[in-house]
Amino acid sequence: MPVLVMKFGGTSVATLDRIKRAAKRVGLEVAKGYDVIVIVSAMSGETNKLVGFVNETSPLYDAREYDAVVSSGENVTAGLMALTLQEMDIPARSWQGWQVPVQTTSAHSSARIEAIPTDNISAKFNEGMKVAVVAGFQGISPEGRITTLGRGGSDTTAVAFAAAFEAERCDIYTDVDGVYTTDPRISSKARKLEKISFEEMLELASLGAKVLQTRSVELAMRYKVKLRVLSSFEEPSEEAGTLVCAEEEVMENRPVSGIAYSRDEAKMTLVDVADKPGIAAAIFGPLSEAGVNVDMIIQNVAEQGLTDMTFSCPTDQVLRAQKALNDAKGRGDINFQELIADTDVCKISAVGIGMRSQSGVAAKMFKTLSEEGINIKVIATSEIKISVLIDRKYMELAVQALHDAFELEKL
Ligand code: ADP
Ligand code: ASP
Ligand code: MG
């Protein structure tokens, strides 16, 4: 039987009624003759609540116990979805990550999937089971402990299953009807894209468009998974949603395809560090060991052998970063006058493969922001993206202004 993977995000399984509605969609695909692997998220809000419990109990938590707690939301929805399907006379069974087993690295709270043996679930399909409901976002480490895949990780579970089972398609059901030129919740002018290339989706996701987890796009690109994003609230149709596909399949030639934002950025500045060989390693080594995801970095011009080093990281890692740097200072590995944390910034990015061949995108972006009176704090570019760090209070304004400037509503 051909296999189909259907992933339902938090809002699509937020209540028992919504689980029923999702199960009906699964039933339609079973009726077409598919063996279906359903990947479920936790009910919306549930993972946030669990993360809150962990932070309140232990701000610098042991990530193994974080995973033990936050993975549990998916267990509930997996069981409920299997029961709902059974009530519809569809043979279904739920699977937690360790039961499959979804084998991951032991990088707790942001583990990577290493392998998904297909034998257990395939054997059940052969015995007549029609739907395997798998708890997304979770796996098991080589040490036998529960791991999670980072926020939004159920998308990655879905694509990894689609690759392992050579599924005909991987459908990501969410609360918007596709991938838009920017977050439709921020701009009413956002346009739905019929298709988007893997490369652009990868950048948009990694720059904050949480509609797909970055790693899921990476996997889809590597294993050529046919990936579709669609709404679980709209009537089923073959053409619904956005197809994430190879660059050659996207016909339009546009300099910018989308604007992404990331609200939860922090800018950290080490004031007056010695400008000498090895200093960057002495700063960023401990940060990496502490699990801080450093994004943008700038080092100022040195004066009298001293310089300022600025970097950005997610706001929820500021505590860890401060501890790592103060510990390094305490050991005498680095020296600085002051460590300033600015947690009121956000990152805005323009993404498009057209940037490779069309110049002037950066200039237009900077001019647009300056016309709105928005000061740029840090800039980073790559082949197909330009990102800036700005004050968070200008986030919506910047997204709207750039969306207008690049005429994305006309795409
Ligand atoms: P789920 O719970 O289904 O995984 P998420 O909340 O993780 O859903 O992702 C869907 C959300 O992604 C949308 O509600 C939307 O606000 C946001 N989003 C951000 N950027 C985009 C974009 N470019 N296109 C579509 N949705 C986007
Ligand atoms: N429930 C997890 C989260 O909220 C995983 C997911 O929904 O993809 O991050
Ligand atoms: Mg998500």
CSV table of C-alpha atoms and ligand atoms in Angstrom, one decimal:
chain,number,residue,atom,x,y,z
A,1,MET,CA,0.0,0.0,0.0
A,2,PRO,CA,1.3,3.5,-0.7
A,3,VAL,CA,2.1,5.4,2.5
A,4,LEU,CA,0.9,9.0,3.3
A,5,VAL,CA,2.2,11.1,6.2
A,6,MET,CA,-0.3,13.6,7.7
A,7,LYS,CA,0.9,15.9,10.5
A,8,PHE,CA,-1.5,17.8,12.6
A,9,GLY,CA,-0.2,20.8,14.6
A,10,GLY,CA,-1.3,22.1,18.0
A,11,THR,CA,-4.3,24.1,16.8
A,12,SER,CA,-5.5,21.2,14.7
A,13,VAL,CA,-5.7,18.9,17.8
A,14,ALA,CA,-6.6,21.6,20.3
A,15,THR,CA,-9.9,20.1,21.4
A,16,LEU,CA,-11.7,16.7,21.1
A,17,ASP,CA,-13.8,18.1,18.3
A,18,ARG,CA,-10.8,19.2,16.3
A,19,ILE,CA,-9.2,15.8,16.8
A,20,LYS,CA,-12.4,14.3,15.4
A,21,ARG,CA,-12.3,16.7,12.4
A,22,ALA,CA,-8.6,15.7,11.8
A,23,ALA,CA,-9.5,12.0,12.1
A,24,LYS,CA,-12.2,12.5,9.4
A,25,ARG,CA,-9.5,13.8,7.1
A,26,VAL,CA,-7.4,10.8,7.9
A,27,GLY,CA,-10.4,8.6,7.1
A,28,LEU,CA,-10.7,10.1,3.6
A,29,GLU,CA,-7.1,9.2,2.8
A,30,VAL,CA,-7.6,5.6,4.2
A,31,ALA,CA,-10.6,5.3,2.0
A,32,LYS,CA,-8.4,6.1,-1.0
A,33,GLY,CA,-6.2,3.1,-0.1
A,34,TYR,CA,-3.3,4.7,1.8
A,35,ASP,CA,-1.7,3.3,4.9
A,36,VAL,CA,-1.4,6.5,6.9
A,37,ILE,CA,1.1,7.7,9.4
A,38,VAL,CA,-0.4,10.5,11.5
A,39,ILE,CA,2.1,12.7,13.4
A,40,VAL,CA,0.5,14.7,16.2
A,41,SER,CA,1.6,17.7,18.1
A,42,ALA,CA,0.5,18.4,21.7
A,43,MET,CA,-2.8,20.4,22.1
A,44,SER,CA,-2.0,24.1,21.4
A,45,GLY,CA,-0.7,25.9,24.4
A,46,GLU,CA,0.2,22.6,26.1
A,47,THR,CA,4.0,22.6,25.4
A,48,ASN,CA,4.3,26.2,26.4
A,49,LYS,CA,2.6,25.4,29.7
A,50,LEU,CA,5.0,22.5,30.3
A,51,VAL,CA,8.0,24.6,29.4
A,52,GLY,CA,6.7,27.2,31.9
A,53,PHE,CA,6.6,24.5,34.6
A,54,VAL,CA,10.2,23.5,34.0
A,55,ASN,CA,11.5,27.1,34.0
A,56,GLU,CA,9.7,27.9,37.2
A,57,THR,CA,11.0,24.7,38.9
A,58,SER,CA,14.6,25.1,37.6
A,59,PRO,CA,15.7,28.1,35.6
A,60,LEU,CA,19.0,26.4,34.5
A,61,TYR,CA,17.3,23.1,34.1
A,62,ASP,CA,18.8,19.7,33.4
A,63,ALA,CA,17.8,19.2,29.7
A,64,ARG,CA,17.1,15.5,30.2
A,65,GLU,CA,14.3,16.3,32.7
A,66,TYR,CA,13.1,19.2,30.5
A,67,ASP,CA,12.6,16.5,27.7
A,68,ALA,CA,10.9,14.2,30.1
A,69,VAL,CA,8.3,16.9,30.9
A,70,VAL,CA,7.8,18.7,27.6
A,71,SER,CA,7.5,15.5,25.5
A,72,SER,CA,4.4,14.5,27.4
A,73,GLY,CA,1.9,16.7,25.6
A,74,GLU,CA,2.2,14.6,22.4
A,75,ASN,CA,1.6,11.4,24.3
A,76,VAL,CA,-1.9,12.6,25.1
A,77,THR,CA,-2.9,13.6,21.6
A,78,ALA,CA,-1.5,10.4,20.1
A,79,GLY,CA,-3.6,8.2,22.3
A,80,LEU,CA,-6.7,10.4,21.8
A,81,MET,CA,-6.3,10.4,18.0
A,82,ALA,CA,-5.9,6.6,17.9
A,83,LEU,CA,-9.1,6.2,20.1
A,84,THR,CA,-11.0,8.6,17.8
A,85,LEU,CA,-10.0,6.7,14.7
A,86,GLN,CA,-11.0,3.4,16.4
A,87,GLU,CA,-14.4,4.9,17.2
A,88,MET,CA,-14.7,5.5,13.4
A,89,ASP,CA,-13.9,1.8,12.9
A,90,ILE,CA,-10.5,2.6,11.4
A,91,PRO,CA,-7.8,0.2,12.7
A,92,ALA,CA,-5.3,2.5,14.4
A,93,ARG,CA,-2.6,2.3,17.1
A,94,SER,CA,-0.6,5.0,18.8
A,95,TRP,CA,3.2,5.0,19.1
A,96,GLN,CA,5.4,7.1,21.4
A,97,GLY,CA,8.9,7.9,20.0
A,98,TRP,CA,10.7,5.3,22.0
A,99,GLN,CA,8.3,2.6,20.8
A,100,VAL,CA,9.1,3.1,17.1
A,101,PRO,CA,11.9,3.7,18.0
A,102,VAL,CA,12.8,7.2,16.7
A,103,GLN,CA,16.5,7.1,17.4
A,104,THR,CA,18.1,10.5,18.0
A,105,THR,CA,21.3,12.1,19.2
A,106,SER,CA,21.5,12.8,23.0
A,107,ALA,CA,21.5,16.6,22.4
A,108,HIS,CA,18.5,17.0,24.8
A,109,SER,CA,15.9,19.7,23.9
A,110,SER,CA,17.3,19.9,20.4
A,111,ALA,CA,18.1,16.4,19.4
A,112,ARG,CA,18.5,15.3,15.8
A,113,ILE,CA,16.8,12.2,14.4
A,114,GLU,CA,19.5,9.6,13.3
A,115,ALA,CA,17.3,6.7,12.2
A,116,ILE,CA,13.7,5.5,12.1
A,117,PRO,CA,13.6,1.7,11.8
A,118,THR,CA,10.4,0.9,9.8
A,119,ASP,CA,9.9,-2.8,10.8
A,120,ASN,CA,7.6,-2.4,13.8
A,121,ILE,CA,5.1,-0.1,12.1
A,122,SER,CA,5.3,-1.9,8.7
A,123,ALA,CA,4.6,-5.3,10.5
A,124,LYS,CA,1.4,-3.7,11.9
A,125,PHE,CA,0.4,-2.3,8.5
A,126,ASN,CA,0.8,-5.9,7.2
A,127,GLU,CA,-1.5,-7.2,9.9
A,128,GLY,CA,-4.2,-4.8,8.8
A,129,MET,CA,-3.6,-1.7,10.9
A,130,LYS,CA,-4.5,1.3,8.7
A,131,VAL,CA,-3.2,4.2,10.7
A,132,ALA,CA,-0.1,4.5,12.9
A,133,VAL,CA,-0.5,7.6,15.1
A,134,VAL,CA,3.0,8.8,16.2
A,135,ALA,CA,3.7,11.3,18.9
A,136,GLY,CA,5.7,14.0,17.2
A,137,PHE,CA,8.6,16.0,18.6
A,138,GLN,CA,10.1,13.1,20.6
A,139,GLY,CA,12.6,10.3,20.3
A,140,ILE,CA,15.0,8.2,22.3
A,141,SER,CA,18.8,8.8,22.8
A,142,PRO,CA,21.5,6.1,22.6
A,143,GLU,CA,21.4,6.2,26.4
A,144,GLY,CA,17.8,5.2,26.4
A,145,ARG,CA,16.4,8.5,27.6
A,146,ILE,CA,13.5,10.5,26.1
A,147,THR,CA,14.6,13.4,23.8
A,148,THR,CA,12.8,16.2,22.1
A,149,LEU,CA,13.6,17.8,18.8
A,150,GLY,CA,13.4,21.5,19.5
A,151,ARG,CA,10.2,23.7,19.4
A,152,GLY,CA,8.1,22.9,16.4
A,153,GLY,CA,9.8,19.5,16.1
A,154,SER,CA,6.7,17.6,15.1
A,155,ASP,CA,7.2,18.9,11.5
A,156,THR,CA,10.6,17.2,11.5
A,157,THR,CA,9.2,14.0,12.9
A,158,ALA,CA,6.7,14.1,10.0
A,159,VAL,CA,9.3,14.6,7.3
A,160,ALA,CA,11.6,12.0,8.8
A,161,PHE,CA,8.8,9.4,8.7
A,162,ALA,CA,7.9,10.4,5.2
A,163,ALA,CA,11.6,9.8,4.2
A,164,ALA,CA,11.9,6.5,6.1
A,165,PHE,CA,8.7,5.1,4.7
A,166,GLU,CA,9.2,6.6,1.3
A,167,ALA,CA,5.8,8.2,1.6
A,168,GLU,CA,4.0,9.5,-1.5
A,169,ARG,CA,3.6,12.9,0.3
A,170,CYS,CA,4.0,14.6,3.6
A,171,ASP,CA,1.0,16.9,4.4
A,172,ILE,CA,1.5,19.4,7.2
A,173,TYR,CA,-1.9,20.5,8.5
A,174,THR,CA,-1.8,23.8,10.4
A,175,ASP,CA,-3.8,26.8,11.2
A,176,VAL,CA,-3.0,28.8,8.0
A,177,ASP,CA,-3.7,27.5,4.5
A,178,GLY,CA,-0.2,27.6,3.3
A,179,VAL,CA,3.1,29.4,3.3
A,180,TYR,CA,2.7,33.2,2.9
A,181,THR,CA,5.0,36.0,1.8
A,182,THR,CA,5.1,36.9,5.4
A,183,ASP,CA,3.2,35.9,8.6
A,184,PRO,CA,-0.4,36.4,7.7
A,185,ARG,CA,-1.0,37.3,11.4
A,186,ILE,CA,1.3,40.3,11.1
A,187,SER,CA,0.3,41.6,7.7
A,188,SER,CA,-3.1,41.5,6.1
A,189,LYS,CA,-1.4,42.0,2.8
A,190,ALA,CA,0.5,38.7,3.0
A,191,ARG,CA,0.0,36.5,-0.1
A,192,LYS,CA,-0.2,32.8,-0.1
A,193,LEU,CA,2.5,31.2,-2.3
A,194,GLU,CA,1.5,28.3,-4.5
A,195,LYS,CA,5.0,27.0,-4.5
A,196,ILE,CA,8.2,27.8,-2.7
A,197,SER,CA,11.7,26.4,-3.1
A,198,PHE,CA,13.3,24.3,-0.4
A,199,GLU,CA,16.2,26.9,-0.2
A,200,GLU,CA,13.9,29.8,0.4
A,201,MET,CA,11.7,27.9,2.8
A,202,LEU,CA,14.8,26.8,4.7
A,203,GLU,CA,15.9,30.4,5.1
A,204,LEU,CA,12.5,31.7,6.1
A,205,ALA,CA,12.1,28.9,8.7
A,206,SER,CA,15.5,29.5,10.2
A,207,LEU,CA,14.9,33.2,10.3
A,208,GLY,CA,11.7,32.9,12.3
A,209,ALA,CA,8.8,31.8,10.1
A,210,LYS,CA,7.6,29.1,12.4
A,211,VAL,CA,5.2,27.5,9.9
A,212,LEU,CA,7.8,24.7,9.4
A,213,GLN,CA,10.7,23.8,11.6
A,214,THR,CA,14.0,24.4,9.9
A,215,ARG,CA,15.3,20.9,10.2
A,216,SER,CA,12.1,19.5,8.6
A,217,VAL,CA,12.8,21.6,5.5
A,218,GLU,CA,16.5,20.4,5.5
A,219,LEU,CA,15.4,16.8,5.6
A,220,ALA,CA,12.7,17.2,2.9
A,221,MET,CA,15.3,18.8,0.6
A,222,ARG,CA,17.8,16.1,1.3
A,223,TYR,CA,15.4,13.1,0.8
A,224,LYS,CA,13.3,14.8,-1.9
A,225,VAL,CA,10.1,14.5,0.2
A,226,LYS,CA,7.0,16.0,-1.5
A,227,LEU,CA,6.1,18.4,1.2
A,228,ARG,CA,2.8,20.3,1.4
A,229,VAL,CA,1.6,22.9,4.0
A,230,LEU,CA,-2.2,23.2,4.2
A,231,SER,CA,-5.0,24.1,6.6
A,232,SER,CA,-7.0,21.5,8.6
A,233,PHE,CA,-9.9,23.9,8.7
A,234,GLU,CA,-10.5,24.2,4.9
A,235,GLU,CA,-12.4,21.8,2.7
A,236,PRO,CA,-10.1,19.0,1.4
A,237,SER,CA,-8.8,19.5,-2.2
A,238,GLU,CA,-5.9,18.2,-4.2
A,239,GLU,CA,-4.6,21.8,-5.0
A,240,ALA,CA,-4.9,23.1,-1.5
A,241,GLY,CA,-1.9,24.7,0.3
A,242,THR,CA,1.6,25.4,-0.6
A,243,LEU,CA,4.0,22.9,-2.2
A,244,VAL,CA,7.6,23.1,-0.9
A,245,CYS,CA,9.7,21.9,-3.9
A,246,ALA,CA,12.9,22.1,-5.9
A,247,GLU,CA,13.9,25.5,-7.2
A,248,GLU,CA,13.4,24.4,-10.8
A,249,GLU,CA,9.7,23.8,-10.2
A,250,VAL,CA,9.1,27.4,-9.1
A,251,MET,CA,8.7,29.5,-12.2
A,252,GLU,CA,8.6,33.0,-10.9
A,253,ASN,CA,11.7,35.0,-10.8
A,254,ARG,CA,11.4,37.4,-7.9
A,255,PRO,CA,14.2,39.1,-6.0
A,256,VAL,CA,12.4,38.6,-2.6
A,257,SER,CA,9.9,35.9,-1.9
A,258,GLY,CA,9.2,36.5,1.8
A,259,ILE,CA,9.8,38.6,4.9
A,260,ALA,CA,10.5,36.7,8.2
A,261,TYR,CA,10.8,38.0,11.7
A,262,SER,CA,12.0,36.7,14.9
A,263,ARG,CA,10.7,38.4,18.0
A,264,ASP,CA,12.7,36.7,20.7
A,265,GLU,CA,16.2,38.0,19.9
A,266,ALA,CA,18.6,39.4,22.4
A,267,LYS,CA,21.7,41.5,21.7
A,268,MET,CA,24.6,41.0,24.1
A,269,THR,CA,27.6,43.3,24.2
A,270,LEU,CA,30.9,42.6,25.9
A,271,VAL,CA,32.5,46.0,26.6
A,272,ASP,CA,36.2,46.4,26.5
A,273,VAL,CA,37.6,42.9,25.8
A,274,ALA,CA,41.2,42.6,24.9
A,275,ASP,CA,41.8,42.6,21.1
A,276,LYS,CA,44.2,39.7,20.8
A,277,PRO,CA,44.4,36.3,19.0
A,278,GLY,CA,42.2,33.7,20.5
A,279,ILE,CA,39.7,36.1,22.1
A,280,ALA,CA,36.8,35.1,19.9
A,281,ALA,CA,37.5,31.4,20.7
A,282,ALA,CA,37.7,32.2,24.4
A,283,ILE,CA,34.3,33.9,24.2
A,284,PHE,CA,32.3,31.7,21.8
A,285,GLY,CA,33.7,28.4,23.0
A,286,PRO,CA,32.1,28.6,26.5
A,287,LEU,CA,28.9,29.9,24.9
A,288,SER,CA,28.6,26.9,22.6
A,289,GLU,CA,29.4,24.5,25.5
A,290,ALA,CA,26.6,26.2,27.5
A,291,GLY,CA,24.2,25.5,24.6
A,292,VAL,CA,23.8,29.1,23.5
A,293,ASN,CA,22.9,29.5,19.8
A,294,VAL,CA,24.9,32.5,18.8
A,295,ASP,CA,23.5,34.0,15.6
A,296,MET,CA,25.0,37.4,14.4
A,297,ILE,CA,28.4,38.6,15.6
A,298,ILE,CA,30.1,41.9,15.2
A,299,GLN,CA,33.5,43.0,16.6
A,300,ASN,CA,34.1,46.7,16.7
A,301,VAL,CA,37.4,48.4,15.6
A,302,ALA,CA,39.8,48.2,18.5
A,303,GLU,CA,41.1,51.2,20.3
A,304,GLN,CA,44.2,50.9,22.6
A,305,GLY,CA,44.0,47.2,22.4
A,306,LEU,CA,40.4,47.0,23.6
A,307,THR,CA,37.3,46.3,21.6
A,308,ASP,CA,33.6,45.6,22.0
A,309,MET,CA,32.2,42.3,20.9
A,310,THR,CA,28.5,42.1,20.1
A,311,PHE,CA,26.4,39.0,19.4
A,312,SER,CA,22.8,38.0,19.2
A,313,CYS,CA,21.1,34.9,20.7
A,314,PRO,CA,17.5,33.8,21.6
A,315,THR,CA,16.1,35.8,24.6
A,316,ASP,CA,15.6,32.6,26.5
A,317,GLN,CA,19.3,31.8,26.4
A,318,VAL,CA,20.4,35.1,27.9
A,319,LEU,CA,20.7,33.7,31.4
A,320,ARG,CA,22.9,30.8,30.2
A,321,ALA,CA,25.0,33.2,28.1
A,322,GLN,CA,25.6,35.5,31.1
A,323,LYS,CA,26.5,32.6,33.3
A,324,ALA,CA,28.9,31.1,30.8
A,325,LEU,CA,30.7,34.5,30.2
A,326,ASN,CA,30.9,35.4,33.8
A,327,ASP,CA,32.3,32.0,34.6
A,328,ALA,CA,34.9,32.4,31.9
A,329,LYS,CA,35.8,35.8,33.4
A,330,GLY,CA,36.0,34.3,36.8
A,331,ARG,CA,38.5,31.7,35.5
A,332,GLY,CA,40.5,34.4,34.0
A,333,ASP,CA,40.0,33.1,30.4
A,334,ILE,CA,38.5,36.4,29.3
A,335,ASN,CA,38.3,39.9,30.6
A,336,PHE,CA,35.6,42.6,30.0
A,337,GLN,CA,34.3,45.8,31.6
A,338,GLU,CA,30.7,45.1,31.3
A,339,LEU,CA,28.2,42.7,29.8
A,340,ILE,CA,25.1,44.5,28.4
A,341,ALA,CA,22.0,42.5,27.5
A,342,ASP,CA,19.5,44.3,25.2
A,343,THR,CA,16.4,42.0,25.2
A,344,ASP,CA,14.2,44.5,23.3
A,345,VAL,CA,15.3,43.7,19.8
A,346,CYS,CA,14.0,41.6,17.0
A,347,LYS,CA,15.3,40.3,13.7
A,348,ILE,CA,13.7,41.1,10.3
A,349,SER,CA,14.9,39.3,7.2
A,350,ALA,CA,14.2,39.4,3.5
A,351,VAL,CA,14.6,36.1,1.6
A,352,GLY,CA,14.7,35.3,-2.1
A,353,ILE,CA,16.7,33.2,-4.5
A,354,GLY,CA,16.4,36.1,-6.9
A,355,MET,CA,19.0,38.0,-4.8
A,356,ARG,CA,21.7,35.8,-6.4
A,357,SER,CA,21.2,37.5,-9.7
A,358,GLN,CA,19.5,40.9,-8.8
A,359,SER,CA,21.4,43.6,-7.1
A,360,GLY,CA,20.1,46.5,-5.0
A,361,VAL,CA,18.0,44.4,-2.6
A,362,ALA,CA,20.1,45.4,0.4
A,363,ALA,CA,20.1,49.1,-0.5
A,364,LYS,CA,16.3,49.0,-0.9
A,365,MET,CA,15.8,47.3,2.4
A,366,PHE,CA,18.0,49.8,4.3
A,367,LYS,CA,16.4,52.8,2.5
A,368,THR,CA,12.9,51.5,3.4
A,369,LEU,CA,13.8,51.1,7.1
A,370,SER,CA,15.4,54.5,7.2
A,371,GLU,CA,12.3,56.2,5.7
A,372,GLU,CA,10.3,54.7,8.6
A,373,GLY,CA,12.9,56.1,11.0
A,374,ILE,CA,14.0,52.6,12.1
A,375,ASN,CA,17.6,52.3,13.3
A,376,ILE,CA,19.5,49.2,12.2
A,377,LYS,CA,21.6,47.7,15.0
A,378,VAL,CA,23.2,44.7,13.3
A,379,ILE,CA,23.3,43.5,9.7
A,380,ALA,CA,24.0,40.0,8.4
A,381,THR,CA,23.7,38.8,4.8
A,382,SER,CA,24.1,35.5,2.9
A,383,GLU,CA,23.5,34.6,-0.7
A,384,ILE,CA,19.7,34.6,-0.5
A,385,LYS,CA,18.9,36.6,2.6
A,386,ILE,CA,19.5,40.0,4.4
A,387,SER,CA,18.8,40.2,8.1
A,388,VAL,CA,18.8,43.2,10.4
A,389,LEU,CA,18.4,43.6,14.1
A,390,ILE,CA,16.1,46.5,15.2
A,391,ASP,CA,14.2,47.6,18.2
A,392,ARG,CA,11.3,45.2,18.8
A,393,LYS,CA,8.7,48.0,19.0
A,394,TYR,CA,9.2,48.6,15.2
A,395,MET,CA,8.8,44.9,14.3
A,396,GLU,CA,5.3,45.1,12.7
A,397,LEU,CA,6.1,48.4,11.0
A,398,ALA,CA,9.3,47.0,9.5
A,399,VAL,CA,7.6,43.9,8.2
A,400,GLN,CA,4.7,45.9,6.6
A,401,ALA,CA,7.1,48.5,5.1
A,402,LEU,CA,9.4,45.8,3.5
A,403,HIS,CA,6.4,43.8,2.3
A,404,ASP,CA,5.2,47.0,0.5
A,405,ALA,CA,8.6,48.0,-0.7
A,406,PHE,CA,9.2,44.6,-2.4
A,407,GLU,CA,5.6,44.6,-3.7
A,408,LEU,CA,5.0,41.1,-2.3
A,409,GLU,CA,1.2,41.5,-2.3
A,410,LYS,CA,1.6,41.4,-6.1
A,411,LEU,CA,3.3,38.0,-6.2
B,1,ADP,P1,1.4,24.2,14.2
B,1,ADP,O1,0.9,24.3,15.6
B,1,ADP,O2,0.3,23.8,13.3
B,1,ADP,O3,2.7,23.6,14.0
B,1,ADP,P2,2.7,26.8,14.1
B,1,ADP,O4,2.1,27.8,15.0
B,1,ADP,O5,3.9,26.1,14.5
B,1,ADP,O6,1.5,25.8,13.8
B,1,ADP,O7,2.9,27.4,12.7
B,1,ADP,C1,1.9,28.1,12.0
B,1,ADP,C2,2.0,29.6,12.2
B,1,ADP,O8,3.2,30.1,11.5
B,1,ADP,C3,0.9,30.4,11.6
B,1,ADP,O9,-0.2,30.5,12.4
B,1,ADP,C4,1.6,31.8,11.3
B,1,ADP,O10,1.2,32.7,12.3
B,1,ADP,C5,3.1,31.5,11.4
B,1,ADP,N1,3.8,31.9,10.2
B,1,ADP,C6,5.0,32.7,10.3
B,1,ADP,N2,5.4,33.0,9.1
B,1,ADP,C7,4.6,32.4,8.2
B,1,ADP,C8,4.5,32.4,6.8
B,1,ADP,N3,5.5,33.0,6.0
B,1,ADP,N4,3.5,31.7,6.2
B,1,ADP,C9,2.6,31.1,6.9
B,1,ADP,N5,2.6,31.1,8.3
B,1,ADP,C10,3.5,31.7,8.9
B,2,ASP,N1,4.5,20.6,20.7
B,2,ASP,C1,5.8,21.0,20.3
B,2,ASP,C2,6.0,22.5,20.3
B,2,ASP,O1,5.0,23.2,20.6
B,2,ASP,C3,6.2,20.4,19.0
B,2,ASP,C4,5.4,20.8,17.8
B,2,ASP,O2,4.2,21.2,18.0
B,2,ASP,O3,5.8,20.7,16.7
B,2,ASP,O4,7.0,23.0,20.1
B,3,MG,MG,4.7,24.2,14.4
